[in-house]
CSV table of C-alpha atoms in Angstrom, one decimal:
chain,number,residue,atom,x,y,z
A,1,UNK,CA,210.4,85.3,116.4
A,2,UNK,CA,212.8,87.9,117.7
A,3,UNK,CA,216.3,86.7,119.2
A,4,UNK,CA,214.0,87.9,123.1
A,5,UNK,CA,212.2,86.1,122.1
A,6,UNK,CA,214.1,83.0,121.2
A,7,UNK,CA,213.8,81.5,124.4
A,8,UNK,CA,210.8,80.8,123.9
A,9,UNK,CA,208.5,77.9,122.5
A,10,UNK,CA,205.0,78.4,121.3
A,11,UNK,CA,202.7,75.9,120.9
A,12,UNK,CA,198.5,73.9,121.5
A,13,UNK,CA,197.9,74.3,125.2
A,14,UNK,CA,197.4,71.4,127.2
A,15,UNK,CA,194.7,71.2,130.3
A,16,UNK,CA,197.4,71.0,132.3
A,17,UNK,CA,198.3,75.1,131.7
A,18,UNK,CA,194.6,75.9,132.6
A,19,UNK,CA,195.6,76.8,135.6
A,20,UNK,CA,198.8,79.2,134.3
A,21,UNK,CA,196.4,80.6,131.8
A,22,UNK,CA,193.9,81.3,134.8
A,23,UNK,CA,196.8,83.4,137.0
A,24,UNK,CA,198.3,85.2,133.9
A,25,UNK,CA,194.8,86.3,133.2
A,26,UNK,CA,194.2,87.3,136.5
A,27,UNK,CA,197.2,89.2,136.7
A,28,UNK,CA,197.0,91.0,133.8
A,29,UNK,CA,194.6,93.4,135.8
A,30,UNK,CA,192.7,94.3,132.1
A,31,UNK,CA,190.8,91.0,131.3
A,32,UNK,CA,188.0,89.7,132.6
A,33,UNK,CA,188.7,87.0,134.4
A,34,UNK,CA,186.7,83.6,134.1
A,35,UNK,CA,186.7,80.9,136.0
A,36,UNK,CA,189.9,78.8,136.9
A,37,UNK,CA,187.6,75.7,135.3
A,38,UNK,CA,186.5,78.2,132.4
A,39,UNK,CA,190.5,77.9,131.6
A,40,UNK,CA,190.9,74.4,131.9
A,41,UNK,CA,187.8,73.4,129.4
A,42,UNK,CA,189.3,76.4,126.8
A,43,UNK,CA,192.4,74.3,127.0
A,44,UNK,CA,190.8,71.1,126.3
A,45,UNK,CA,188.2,71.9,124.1
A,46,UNK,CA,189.8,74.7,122.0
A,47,UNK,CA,193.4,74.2,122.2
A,48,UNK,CA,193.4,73.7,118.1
A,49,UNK,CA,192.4,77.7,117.8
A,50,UNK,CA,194.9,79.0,120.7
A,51,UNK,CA,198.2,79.3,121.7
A,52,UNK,CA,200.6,79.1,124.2
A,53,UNK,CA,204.1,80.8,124.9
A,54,UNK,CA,206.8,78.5,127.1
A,55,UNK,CA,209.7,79.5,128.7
A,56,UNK,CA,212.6,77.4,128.4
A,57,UNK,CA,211.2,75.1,131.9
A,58,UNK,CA,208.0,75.0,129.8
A,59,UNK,CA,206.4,77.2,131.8
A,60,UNK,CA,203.2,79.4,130.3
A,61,UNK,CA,204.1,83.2,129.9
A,62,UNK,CA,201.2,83.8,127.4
A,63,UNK,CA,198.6,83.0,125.6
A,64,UNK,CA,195.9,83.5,123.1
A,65,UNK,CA,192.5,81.6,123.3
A,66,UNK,CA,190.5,81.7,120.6
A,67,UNK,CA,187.6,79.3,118.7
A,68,UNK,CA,186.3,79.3,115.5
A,69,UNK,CA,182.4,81.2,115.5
A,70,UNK,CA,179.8,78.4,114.9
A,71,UNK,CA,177.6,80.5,112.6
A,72,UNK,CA,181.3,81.5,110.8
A,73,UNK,CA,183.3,78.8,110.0
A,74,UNK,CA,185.6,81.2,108.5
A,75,UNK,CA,185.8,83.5,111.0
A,76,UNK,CA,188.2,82.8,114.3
A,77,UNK,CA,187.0,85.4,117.3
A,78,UNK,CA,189.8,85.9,119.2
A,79,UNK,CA,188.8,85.7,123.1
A,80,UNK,CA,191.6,86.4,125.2
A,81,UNK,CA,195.5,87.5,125.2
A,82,UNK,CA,197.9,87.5,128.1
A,83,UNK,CA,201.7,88.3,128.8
A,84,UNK,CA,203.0,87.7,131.9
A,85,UNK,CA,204.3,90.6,133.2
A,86,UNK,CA,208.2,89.4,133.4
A,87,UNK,CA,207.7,88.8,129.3
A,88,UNK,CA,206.1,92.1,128.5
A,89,UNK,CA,207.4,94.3,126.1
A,90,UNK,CA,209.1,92.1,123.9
A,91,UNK,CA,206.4,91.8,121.0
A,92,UNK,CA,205.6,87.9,122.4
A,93,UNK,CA,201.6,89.1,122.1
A,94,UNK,CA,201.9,89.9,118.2
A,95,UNK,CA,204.2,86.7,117.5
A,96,UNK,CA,201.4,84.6,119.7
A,97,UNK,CA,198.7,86.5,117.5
A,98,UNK,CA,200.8,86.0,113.9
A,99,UNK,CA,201.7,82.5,114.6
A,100,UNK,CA,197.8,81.5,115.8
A,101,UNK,CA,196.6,83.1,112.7
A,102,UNK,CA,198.8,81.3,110.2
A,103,UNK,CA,198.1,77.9,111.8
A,104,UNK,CA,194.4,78.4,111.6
A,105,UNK,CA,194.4,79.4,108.2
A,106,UNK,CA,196.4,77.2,106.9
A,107,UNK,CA,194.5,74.5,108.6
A,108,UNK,CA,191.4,76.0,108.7
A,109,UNK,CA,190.7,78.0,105.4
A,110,UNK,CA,189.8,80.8,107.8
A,111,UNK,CA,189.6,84.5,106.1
A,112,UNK,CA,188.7,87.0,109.0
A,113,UNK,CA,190.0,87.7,112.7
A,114,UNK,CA,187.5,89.1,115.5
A,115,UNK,CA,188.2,90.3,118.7
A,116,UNK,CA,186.2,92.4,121.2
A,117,UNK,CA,188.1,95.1,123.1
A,118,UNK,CA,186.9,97.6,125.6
A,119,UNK,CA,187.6,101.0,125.2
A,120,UNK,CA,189.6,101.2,127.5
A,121,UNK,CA,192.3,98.7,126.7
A,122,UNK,CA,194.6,100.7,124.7
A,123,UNK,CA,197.1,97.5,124.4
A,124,UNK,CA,194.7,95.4,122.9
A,125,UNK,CA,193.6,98.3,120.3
A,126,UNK,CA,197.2,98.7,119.6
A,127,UNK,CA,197.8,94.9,119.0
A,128,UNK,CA,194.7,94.5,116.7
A,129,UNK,CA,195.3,97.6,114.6
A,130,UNK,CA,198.8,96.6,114.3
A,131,UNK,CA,197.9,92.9,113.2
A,132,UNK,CA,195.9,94.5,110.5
A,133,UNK,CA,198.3,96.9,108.8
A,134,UNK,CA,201.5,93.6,109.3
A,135,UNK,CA,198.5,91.7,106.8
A,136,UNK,CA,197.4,94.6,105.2
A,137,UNK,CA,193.9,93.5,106.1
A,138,UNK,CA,191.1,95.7,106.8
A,139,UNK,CA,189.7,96.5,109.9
A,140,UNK,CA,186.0,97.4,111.0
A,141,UNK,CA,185.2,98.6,114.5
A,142,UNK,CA,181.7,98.6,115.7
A,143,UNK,CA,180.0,98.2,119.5
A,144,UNK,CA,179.4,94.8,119.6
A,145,UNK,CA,177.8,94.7,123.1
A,146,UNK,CA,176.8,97.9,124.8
A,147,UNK,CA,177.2,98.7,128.3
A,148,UNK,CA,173.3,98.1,129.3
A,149,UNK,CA,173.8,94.3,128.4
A,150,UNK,CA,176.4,93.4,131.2
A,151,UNK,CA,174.3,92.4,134.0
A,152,UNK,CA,177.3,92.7,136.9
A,153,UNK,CA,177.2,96.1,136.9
A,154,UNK,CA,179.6,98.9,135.4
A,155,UNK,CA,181.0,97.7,132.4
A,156,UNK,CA,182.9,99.2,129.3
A,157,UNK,CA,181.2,98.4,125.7
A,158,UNK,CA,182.6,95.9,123.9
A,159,UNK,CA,183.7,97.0,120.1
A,160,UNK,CA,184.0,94.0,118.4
A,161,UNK,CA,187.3,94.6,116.1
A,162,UNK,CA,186.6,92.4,112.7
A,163,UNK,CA,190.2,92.1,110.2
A,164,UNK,CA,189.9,90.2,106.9
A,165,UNK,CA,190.2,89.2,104.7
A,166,UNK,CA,193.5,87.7,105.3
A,167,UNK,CA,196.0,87.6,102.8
A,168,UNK,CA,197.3,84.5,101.2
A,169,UNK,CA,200.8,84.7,103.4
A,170,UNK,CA,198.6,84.9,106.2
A,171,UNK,CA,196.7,81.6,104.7
């Protein structure tokens, strides 16, 4: 953690921050947004594979949700990061990103990172690549969901970003 960063605690979120998670998301203007209850139910259910940043009222300024793929036990797919905009720029989303990764692994045994990002999201492609090369990890890139599957009209692809294996600091 950085000394801007030193204000800061990050931690499991609590249902209780669904609804922080929700407005940070929705602010963002780049993700998707889902459901205010859709937040509350990832804090619940997969609060052991994301992570929340506090400020010093313990406040939520950002977060990373994340589960472990069913059909992957090794694999955690990344589903959503978020900065509030007052904490941006200080490398919080790579220190959420690092510190989720090293508690699953260690925990979890997991070897590989997933993410989708839309081409369009140059942050997110910035933060993934970079997450790679910091664990010398390989990535792949490859169109995970095209833009004919979204039934809500105009949509980007998806390219699902896969990193791993992780190295053993990362573990």
């Amino acid at each position: 953690m950085t000394a801007a960063q030193a204000d800061l605690q990050i931690d499991r979120p609590r249902v209780a921050d669904g609804a922080a998670l929700w407005r940070i998301a929705r602010d963002s203007k780049v993700l998707d947004l889902n459901s205010s209850y859709s937040y509350l139910l990832w804090c619940r259910d997969f609060a052991a594979t994301s992570a929340v940043a506090r400020d010093e009222r313990g406040e939520p300024v950002g977060f990373v949700t994340g589960y472990v793929r069913p059909d992957r036990p090794d694999t955690l797919l990344v589903w959503q990061v978020a900065v509030d905009e007052a904490y941006r720029g200080r490398r919080l989303a790579a220190t959420l990103l690092d510190g989720l990764a090293a508690r699953t692994v260690a925990e979890r045994g997991l070897t590989t990172l997933e993410t989708t990002i839309s081409p369009d999201n140059t942050a997110s492609q910035r933060l993934f690549t970079s997450f790679a090369e910091r664990h010398g990890a390989r990535l792949e890139r490859e169109v995970l969901f095209d833009t004919g599957l979204f039934p809500d009209g105009p949509h980007e692809p998806e390219v699902l970003y896969r990193i791993g294996p992780l190295p053993a600091g990362a573990r």
